[in-house]
Coordinates of C-alpha atoms in Angstrom, one line a residue:
Chain H
P98 CA -15.5 -0.1 11.4
S99 CA -14.2 -3.4 10.1
K100 CA -15.3 -5.2 7.0
A101 CA -13.9 -8.3 5.4
D102 CA -11.2 -10.4 7.1
M103 CA -7.6 -10.6 5.9
H104 CA -8.3 -14.2 5.0
D105 CA -9.7 -13.1 1.7
E106 CA -6.1 -12.3 0.6
L107 CA -3.7 -14.8 -0.9
Chain O
M73 CA -10.2 -5.8 -4.9
N74 CA -8.0 -2.8 -5.3
A75 CA -5.3 -2.3 -8.0
F76 CA -2.4 -2.8 -5.6
R77 CA -3.7 -6.2 -4.5
L78 CA -4.2 -7.2 -8.1
A79 CA -0.7 -6.0 -9.0
G80 CA 0.7 -7.9 -6.1
D81 CA -1.0 -11.1 -7.1
M82 CA 0.0 -10.7 -10.7
T83 CA 3.7 -10.1 -9.9
H84 CA 3.5 -13.2 -7.7
L85 CA 2.0 -15.2 -10.5
L86 CA 4.5 -13.8 -13.0
S87 CA 7.4 -14.8 -10.8
I88 CA 6.1 -18.4 -10.7
I89 CA 5.6 -18.4 -14.5
L90 CA 9.1 -17.2 -14.9
L91 CA 10.5 -19.9 -12.7
L92 CA 8.5 -22.6 -14.4
H93 CA 9.7 -21.3 -17.8
K94 CA 13.3 -21.6 -16.7
I95 CA 12.6 -25.2 -15.4
R96 CA 10.5 -26.4 -18.3
A97 CA 12.0 -24.6 -21.3
M98 CA 15.6 -24.3 -20.3
K99 CA 15.5 -27.6 -18.3
S100 CA 17.5 -25.8 -15.5
C101 CA 17.0 -24.9 -11.9
A102 CA 20.5 -23.5 -11.5
G103 CA 20.6 -20.8 -8.8
I104 CA 17.2 -21.8 -7.4
S105 CA 17.0 -22.9 -3.8
L106 CA 15.0 -26.1 -3.3
R107 CA 14.8 -25.2 0.4
T108 CA 12.9 -22.0 -0.4
Q109 CA 10.6 -23.8 -2.8
E110 CA 9.8 -26.4 -0.2
L111 CA 9.1 -23.7 2.3
Y112 CA 6.7 -22.2 -0.1
V113 CA 4.8 -25.5 -0.4
I114 CA 4.5 -25.5 3.4
V115 CA 3.3 -21.9 3.3
F116 CA 0.6 -22.5 0.8
V117 CA -0.6 -25.8 2.2
T118 CA -0.9 -24.3 5.7
R119 CA -2.5 -21.1 4.5
Y120 CA -5.0 -22.6 2.1
V121 CA -6.4 -25.4 4.3
D122 CA -9.5 -23.3 4.3
L123 CA -9.9 -23.8 0.6
S124 CA -12.4 -26.6 1.1
M125 CA -14.2 -24.9 4.0
K126 CA -14.7 -21.3 3.1
Y127 CA -15.6 -19.7 -0.3
Y128 CA -14.5 -16.2 -0.9
S129 CA -14.6 -15.8 -4.7
F130 CA -13.9 -17.7 -7.9
Y131 CA -10.7 -15.7 -8.3
N132 CA -9.5 -16.5 -4.8
S133 CA -10.1 -20.3 -5.2
I134 CA -8.5 -20.5 -8.6
M135 CA -5.4 -18.6 -7.4
K136 CA -5.0 -20.8 -4.4
I137 CA -5.2 -23.9 -6.5
V138 CA -2.6 -22.4 -8.9
F139 CA -0.2 -21.5 -6.1
L140 CA -0.5 -24.9 -4.5
G141 CA -0.2 -26.8 -7.8
T142 CA 2.7 -24.8 -9.2
S143 CA 4.7 -24.8 -6.0
I144 CA 4.4 -28.6 -5.6
S145 CA 5.3 -29.1 -9.3
I146 CA 8.4 -26.9 -9.0
V147 CA 9.6 -29.0 -6.0
W148 CA 8.8 -32.1 -8.0
Y149 CA 10.9 -31.0 -11.0
M150 CA 13.8 -30.0 -8.8
R151 CA 13.8 -33.2 -6.9
Y152 CA 12.9 -35.8 -9.5
H153 CA 13.1 -34.6 -13.1
K154 CA 16.1 -36.5 -14.5
V155 CA 17.5 -33.5 -16.4
V156 CA 16.4 -30.6 -14.1
K157 CA 17.7 -32.2 -10.9
Q158 CA 21.2 -32.3 -12.3
T159 CA 21.3 -28.5 -12.5
Y160 CA 20.4 -28.1 -8.9
N161 CA 23.2 -26.4 -6.8
K162 CA 22.9 -28.9 -4.0
D163 CA 26.2 -28.2 -2.4
V164 CA 25.6 -24.5 -1.8
D165 CA 21.9 -24.8 -0.9
T166 CA 22.5 -25.8 2.7
F167 CA 20.2 -23.6 4.7
R168 CA 18.3 -25.7 7.2
H169 CA 14.5 -25.6 6.9
I170 CA 14.0 -26.4 10.6
F171 CA 15.7 -23.2 11.7
L172 CA 13.0 -21.2 10.1
I173 CA 10.0 -23.6 10.5
L174 CA 10.4 -24.2 14.2
P175 CA 10.6 -20.6 15.4
C176 CA 7.8 -19.6 13.1
F177 CA 5.6 -22.4 14.5
V178 CA 6.3 -21.5 18.1
L179 CA 5.7 -17.8 17.4
A180 CA 2.4 -18.7 15.7
L181 CA 1.4 -20.7 18.8
L182 CA 2.2 -17.8 21.0
I183 CA 1.1 -14.8 18.9
N184 CA -2.1 -15.3 17.0
R185 CA -5.5 -13.8 16.8
A186 CA -7.4 -16.9 17.9
F187 CA -6.2 -20.2 19.2
T188 CA -7.8 -22.4 16.6
V189 CA -6.2 -24.8 14.2
I190 CA -7.1 -22.7 11.1
E191 CA -6.0 -19.4 12.6
V192 CA -2.7 -20.8 14.0
L193 CA -1.8 -22.4 10.7
W194 CA -2.7 -19.2 8.9
T195 CA -0.5 -17.2 11.2
F196 CA 2.3 -19.7 10.9
S197 CA 2.1 -19.5 7.1
L198 CA 2.5 -15.7 7.3
Y199 CA 5.5 -15.9 9.6
L200 CA 7.1 -18.6 7.4
E201 CA 6.5 -16.7 4.2
A202 CA 8.2 -13.7 5.6
V203 CA 11.5 -15.5 5.9
A204 CA 11.1 -18.3 3.3
I205 CA 13.2 -16.3 0.8
L206 CA 16.3 -16.5 3.1
P207 CA 17.8 -19.8 1.7
Q208 CA 17.3 -18.4 -1.8
L209 CA 19.1 -15.1 -1.0
V210 CA 22.0 -17.1 0.7
L211 CA 22.2 -19.2 -2.5
L212 CA 22.4 -16.1 -4.7
Q213 CA 25.1 -14.6 -2.5
R214 CA 27.1 -17.8 -3.0
S215 CA 26.6 -18.0 -6.7
R216 CA 29.0 -16.3 -9.0
N217 CA 26.7 -16.3 -12.0
I218 CA 23.1 -15.2 -11.4
D219 CA 21.3 -15.5 -14.7
N220 CA 18.7 -12.9 -15.7
L221 CA 15.7 -15.3 -15.2
T222 CA 16.7 -16.0 -11.6
G223 CA 17.4 -12.4 -10.8
N224 CA 14.0 -11.3 -12.3
Y225 CA 12.3 -14.2 -10.4
V226 CA 13.5 -13.0 -7.0
F227 CA 12.8 -9.3 -7.9
L228 CA 9.2 -10.2 -8.8
L229 CA 8.8 -12.1 -5.6
G230 CA 9.9 -9.1 -3.6
A231 CA 7.7 -6.7 -5.7
Y232 CA 4.7 -8.9 -4.9
R233 CA 4.9 -8.3 -1.2
A234 CA 5.7 -4.6 -1.7
F235 CA 2.4 -4.2 -3.6
Y236 CA 0.6 -6.0 -0.8
L237 CA 1.9 -3.3 1.6
L238 CA 0.3 -0.7 -0.6
N239 CA -2.8 -2.8 -0.7
W240 CA -3.0 -2.8 3.1
I241 CA -2.5 0.9 3.3
Y242 CA -5.3 1.4 0.8
R243 CA -7.6 -1.0 2.6
F244 CA -7.0 0.7 5.9
F245 CA -7.5 4.3 4.8
I246 CA -10.0 3.9 1.9
E247 CA -11.9 0.7 2.8
N248 CA -11.8 1.3 6.6
H249 CA -10.3 -2.0 7.4
Q250 CA -9.2 -2.9 10.9
V251 CA -5.6 -2.7 12.2
R252 CA -4.1 -6.2 11.5
W253 CA -0.6 -6.3 13.1
I254 CA 0.2 -9.9 12.3
P255 CA 0.0 -9.8 8.5
W256 CA 1.2 -6.2 8.3
L257 CA 4.4 -6.7 10.4
S258 CA 5.2 -10.0 8.8
G259 CA 4.6 -8.5 5.4
L260 CA 6.8 -5.5 6.2
L261 CA 9.6 -7.8 7.4
Q262 CA 9.2 -9.9 4.3
T263 CA 9.6 -6.9 2.1
A264 CA 12.5 -5.5 4.2
I265 CA 14.5 -8.7 3.7
Y266 CA 14.5 -7.9 0.0
A267 CA 15.9 -4.4 0.4
D268 CA 19.5 -5.4 0.0
F269 CA 18.7 -7.5 -3.1
F270 CA 16.6 -4.7 -4.6
Y271 CA 19.5 -2.3 -4.2
Y272 CA 21.9 -4.5 -6.2
Y273 CA 19.3 -5.6 -8.7
I274 CA 18.5 -1.9 -9.6
K275 CA 22.1 -0.9 -9.6
S276 CA 23.1 -3.7 -12.0
W277 CA 20.1 -2.9 -14.2
K278 CA 21.1 0.8 -14.3
N279 CA 24.7 0.0 -15.1
R280 CA 23.7 -2.7 -17.6
E281 CA 25.9 -5.1 -15.7
K282 CA 25.4 -8.7 -14.6
L283 CA 23.7 -9.0 -11.2
K284 CA 26.2 -10.0 -8.5
L285 CA 25.6 -9.9 -4.7
P286 CA 28.5 -9.1 -2.5
A287 CA 29.5 -12.0 -0.3

């Protein structure tokens, strides 16, 4: 169950 | 976005505001490592190359631009501002960038989630960020007088990544995110590097003494 990627972090 | 993530971003932003205040208002960068600041520019440039390619949110884009702009301007002040550059502790800030950049780059080539330019650069930026504070910590250890602004700056930088750890725990358990070893382990290492500093920072704060790191 994965959603958004870690790339949405800064 | 959860509260831990926001708290992390805000402490990060606050640390930069504090440093810029020291540089612009006090016209001083004493005790600040130019090596670390240059590493941060590399971290942000390699991590945010996706800025023009992928849109996440207005908040995300603005923060990326702020981090890029402020880190570049800090380096500019330390290198070229005629008053500020004279306060730079050049002789004690001798840590070599390449000893951190090269191993991080090789590691990013070997251990990444996908062998693409964006993904390798992103991974490299995570590895490099984890260790980028080392020249700053070395400089602090060599400095007899650590002013409050510099101490608070480093403390906020450490707090930023500690909040991110809580953010990842939250995302994993509450938002059902995947296991992501690369950012988690590099983030954990990054926070652990501050452990020693945190200890002396809190001790000096409790005893109302000036911060001093043992050599």
